[in-house]
Coordinates of C-alpha atoms and ligand atoms in Angstrom, one line a residue:
M32 CA 108.3 92.1 108.4
K33 CA 106.7 88.7 107.9
Y34 CA 107.9 86.3 105.1
V35 CA 105.9 84.0 102.9
I36 CA 108.2 81.7 100.9
G37 CA 107.0 79.3 98.3
N38 CA 109.0 76.2 97.4
W39 CA 107.9 74.6 94.2
K40 CA 110.4 71.8 94.4
S41 CA 110.7 69.8 91.1
N42 CA 107.4 71.0 89.8
Q43 CA 106.2 73.3 87.0
N44 CA 107.8 73.8 83.6
I45 CA 108.2 77.3 82.1
T46 CA 104.7 77.3 80.6
E47 CA 103.1 76.2 83.8
S48 CA 105.1 78.8 85.8
L49 CA 103.7 81.6 83.6
V50 CA 100.2 80.2 83.9
W51 CA 100.6 80.2 87.7
L52 CA 101.7 83.8 87.6
D53 CA 98.7 84.8 85.5
G54 CA 96.5 82.9 88.0
I55 CA 97.9 84.9 91.0
S56 CA 97.6 88.1 89.1
A57 CA 94.0 87.5 88.3
L58 CA 93.2 86.6 92.0
R59 CA 94.7 89.9 93.2
P60 CA 95.8 88.7 96.7
K61 CA 96.2 91.5 99.3
F62 CA 99.9 92.1 99.0
S63 CA 100.9 94.3 101.9
P64 CA 104.2 96.2 102.6
N65 CA 104.6 94.2 105.9
I66 CA 104.7 90.8 104.0
Q67 CA 107.5 89.9 101.8
V68 CA 106.5 87.1 99.3
I69 CA 109.3 85.0 97.9
L70 CA 109.0 82.2 95.4
C71 CA 111.7 79.6 95.0
L72 CA 111.6 78.1 91.5
P73 CA 113.3 75.4 89.5
F74 CA 116.3 76.9 87.7
T75 CA 114.8 76.4 84.3
D76 CA 111.8 78.7 85.1
I77 CA 113.5 81.6 86.7
A78 CA 114.4 83.9 83.7
A79 CA 111.1 83.7 82.0
F80 CA 109.2 84.0 85.3
N81 CA 111.2 87.1 86.2
Q82 CA 110.4 88.7 82.9
H83 CA 106.7 88.0 83.2
L84 CA 106.7 89.1 86.9
A85 CA 108.1 92.5 85.7
D86 CA 105.4 92.7 83.0
L87 CA 102.7 92.1 85.6
N88 CA 104.3 94.3 88.2
L89 CA 103.7 91.9 91.1
P90 CA 105.6 92.3 94.4
I91 CA 107.0 88.8 94.4
I92 CA 110.8 88.2 94.8
T93 CA 112.3 85.1 93.2
G94 CA 114.7 82.5 94.7
S95 CA 116.2 79.2 93.7
Q96 CA 116.1 75.9 95.6
N97 CA 119.7 74.9 95.3
V98 CA 123.2 76.1 94.2
S99 CA 126.5 74.5 93.5
H100 CA 129.1 74.3 96.3
L101 CA 131.7 74.9 93.7
L102 CA 133.2 78.1 92.1
P103 CA 132.8 78.6 88.3
G104 CA 135.0 76.2 86.4
K105 CA 135.1 72.7 84.9
H106 CA 132.1 71.2 86.7
T107 CA 129.7 70.0 84.0
G108 CA 126.1 70.6 84.9
E109 CA 126.6 72.7 88.0
I110 CA 124.7 76.0 88.5
T111 CA 127.0 78.4 90.4
A112 CA 126.1 81.2 92.8
N113 CA 127.7 83.6 90.3
M114 CA 125.2 82.5 87.6
L115 CA 122.3 82.8 90.1
G116 CA 123.4 86.3 91.2
E117 CA 121.8 87.8 88.0
L118 CA 118.5 85.9 88.5
V119 CA 117.5 85.6 92.2
S120 CA 117.8 87.3 95.6
Y121 CA 117.3 84.2 97.7
C122 CA 118.2 80.5 97.6
I123 CA 117.1 77.6 99.7
V124 CA 120.0 75.4 101.1
G125 CA 120.0 72.4 103.3
H126 CA 116.4 71.3 102.7
S127 CA 115.9 67.9 104.3
E128 CA 115.1 66.4 100.9
R129 CA 118.6 67.3 99.7
R130 CA 120.3 66.4 103.0
H131 CA 118.6 63.0 102.8
D132 CA 118.3 62.2 99.1
F133 CA 121.6 63.7 98.0
K134 CA 123.5 63.1 101.2
E135 CA 124.3 66.8 101.6
S136 CA 126.3 67.4 104.8
S137 CA 126.1 70.4 107.0
D138 CA 129.6 71.4 105.9
L139 CA 128.5 71.3 102.2
V140 CA 125.4 73.3 103.0
A141 CA 127.7 75.9 104.7
Q142 CA 129.9 76.1 101.6
K143 CA 126.8 76.8 99.5
A144 CA 125.7 79.5 102.0
R145 CA 129.1 81.2 101.8
L146 CA 129.1 81.3 98.0
L147 CA 125.6 82.7 98.0
L148 CA 126.5 85.5 100.3
E149 CA 129.6 86.3 98.3
N150 CA 127.2 86.8 95.3
S151 CA 124.6 88.9 97.3
I152 CA 122.0 86.1 97.5
T153 CA 120.4 85.4 100.9
P154 CA 120.6 81.8 101.9
I155 CA 117.4 80.3 103.3
V156 CA 118.9 77.6 105.5
C157 CA 116.6 74.7 106.5
L158 CA 117.2 73.1 109.8
D159 CA 115.8 70.2 111.8
L160 CA 116.0 68.6 115.2
P161 CA 118.1 66.9 116.6
Y162 CA 120.8 68.4 114.4
L163 CA 120.3 72.2 115.0
D164 CA 123.6 72.6 116.8
E165 CA 125.7 70.8 114.2
Q166 CA 123.9 72.5 111.3
I167 CA 124.4 76.0 112.7
K168 CA 128.0 75.3 113.9
A169 CA 129.0 74.4 110.4
L170 CA 128.0 78.0 109.3
F171 CA 130.1 79.6 112.1
N172 CA 133.0 77.3 111.2
L173 CA 133.1 79.0 107.8
D174 CA 132.8 82.5 109.4
I175 CA 129.4 83.0 107.8
D176 CA 127.6 86.1 109.0
V177 CA 124.4 84.4 110.2
S178 CA 122.6 87.8 110.4
R179 CA 122.6 87.7 106.5
C180 CA 120.8 84.4 106.4
F181 CA 117.2 83.2 106.9
F182 CA 116.5 80.1 108.9
V183 CA 113.6 77.6 108.6
Y184 CA 112.7 75.0 111.1
E185 CA 111.3 72.1 109.1
P186 CA 110.3 69.0 111.1
I187 CA 110.5 66.1 108.7
T188 CA 107.2 64.6 110.0
A189 CA 105.4 67.7 108.9
I190 CA 106.8 68.0 105.3
G191 CA 104.3 67.1 102.7
T192 CA 102.2 65.1 105.1
G193 CA 99.3 67.5 105.8
K194 CA 100.3 67.2 109.5
P195 CA 101.8 70.4 110.7
I196 CA 103.3 70.4 114.2
N197 CA 101.8 72.4 117.0
P198 CA 102.6 76.2 116.5
V199 CA 103.7 76.5 120.2
E200 CA 106.2 73.7 119.7
A201 CA 107.4 75.3 116.5
N202 CA 107.8 78.6 118.4
H203 CA 109.9 76.8 121.0
V204 CA 112.3 75.5 118.4
A205 CA 112.4 78.8 116.6
G206 CA 113.5 80.3 119.9
Q207 CA 116.3 77.8 120.1
I208 CA 117.4 78.7 116.6
A209 CA 117.2 82.4 117.4
F210 CA 119.5 81.8 120.5
L211 CA 122.0 79.8 118.5
T212 CA 122.1 82.5 115.8
D213 CA 122.5 85.4 118.2
N214 CA 118.9 86.6 117.6
T215 CA 120.0 88.3 114.4
A216 CA 118.1 86.5 111.5
P217 CA 114.5 85.9 110.5
I218 CA 113.3 82.4 111.7
L219 CA 110.5 80.7 109.7
Y220 CA 108.5 77.5 110.1
G221 CA 107.9 75.0 107.3
G222 CA 105.8 71.8 107.1
S223 CA 102.2 71.5 105.9
V224 CA 101.4 75.2 106.2
S225 CA 98.1 76.1 104.6
Q226 CA 95.7 79.1 104.4
D227 CA 93.9 77.7 107.4
N228 CA 96.9 77.3 109.8
V229 CA 99.3 80.0 108.6
A230 CA 98.2 82.7 111.0
S231 CA 98.6 80.3 114.0
F232 CA 102.4 80.0 113.1
V233 CA 103.1 83.6 112.1
E234 CA 101.4 85.0 115.3
Q235 CA 104.1 83.2 117.4
N236 CA 106.6 85.6 118.8
K237 CA 109.7 83.8 117.5
I238 CA 108.3 82.9 114.0
D239 CA 108.8 85.5 111.3
G240 CA 107.2 83.6 108.5
V241 CA 106.6 80.3 106.7
L242 CA 108.0 78.1 104.0
I243 CA 105.3 76.4 101.9
G244 CA 105.7 73.5 99.5
T245 CA 102.5 71.8 98.4
D246 CA 100.2 74.8 98.8
S247 CA 102.5 77.1 96.9
L248 CA 101.8 75.2 93.7
E249 CA 98.1 76.2 93.4
P250 CA 97.5 79.9 92.9
T251 CA 94.2 79.9 94.8
L252 CA 95.9 78.3 97.9
F253 CA 99.0 80.5 97.7
A254 CA 96.9 83.6 97.3
G255 CA 94.7 82.4 100.3
I256 CA 97.9 82.2 102.4
I257 CA 98.9 85.8 101.5
N258 CA 95.3 87.0 102.3
S259 CA 95.2 85.2 105.6
L260 CA 98.2 87.3 106.8
S261 CA 97.1 90.6 105.4
Ligands
LIG30 P1 105.0 71.3 102.5 O1 106.5 71.4 102.2 O2 104.4 72.6 102.6 O3 104.4 70.5 101.3 O4 104.9 70.5 103.8 C1 107.3 72.3 102.9 C2 108.8 72.2 102.5 O5 109.3 71.1 102.2 O6 109.4 73.2 102.3

């Protein structure tokens, strides 16, 4: 199985998300049973998007991009894993934008991953050099079953820059992640993936898919990525 995961970040309101879905539907990308397409949305879009997805009968699975590290309770404004359990199957945690901009530590990311798993949501854990060891060790410290997670190698220099790293280099790091997680979980690459370069990453023997930011926002480009792999 290969995985194509979109990450809209803080883009698209509800109306725009439904227009995107109509756009993808009209383009009829070649969805294949060997490719799982997952789209990680802003919290505010998820319910309406899921409803429209069901109406259109498209094989896209939804995810979120963050979750609280806290259990339900008196935490004004927090969105808990329990709330998300009714809405999504996946959730990104530890994206470098959150580690950097919101000072999220590896321990905090691990707490989020644990709560997600307790609510049957697959954590998509983003990792980067030179912190792989520490980032993965934090998961083991909380007894997290890493075989139930996805991992994404996201080199900071490649995120949103239009400058992906060399696929062979990405494969090498994916191999390191596979080793550190006992070869049990899907390993993806993220950073300036486009319809033109996606195949060069996914054909690597240690890379099971891609995480796409910028080019997931435009239906034509996202459909192009799906078609490039079909
Ligand atoms: P990008 O973002 O595709 O725009 O480089 C990737 C990501 O941040 O997940």
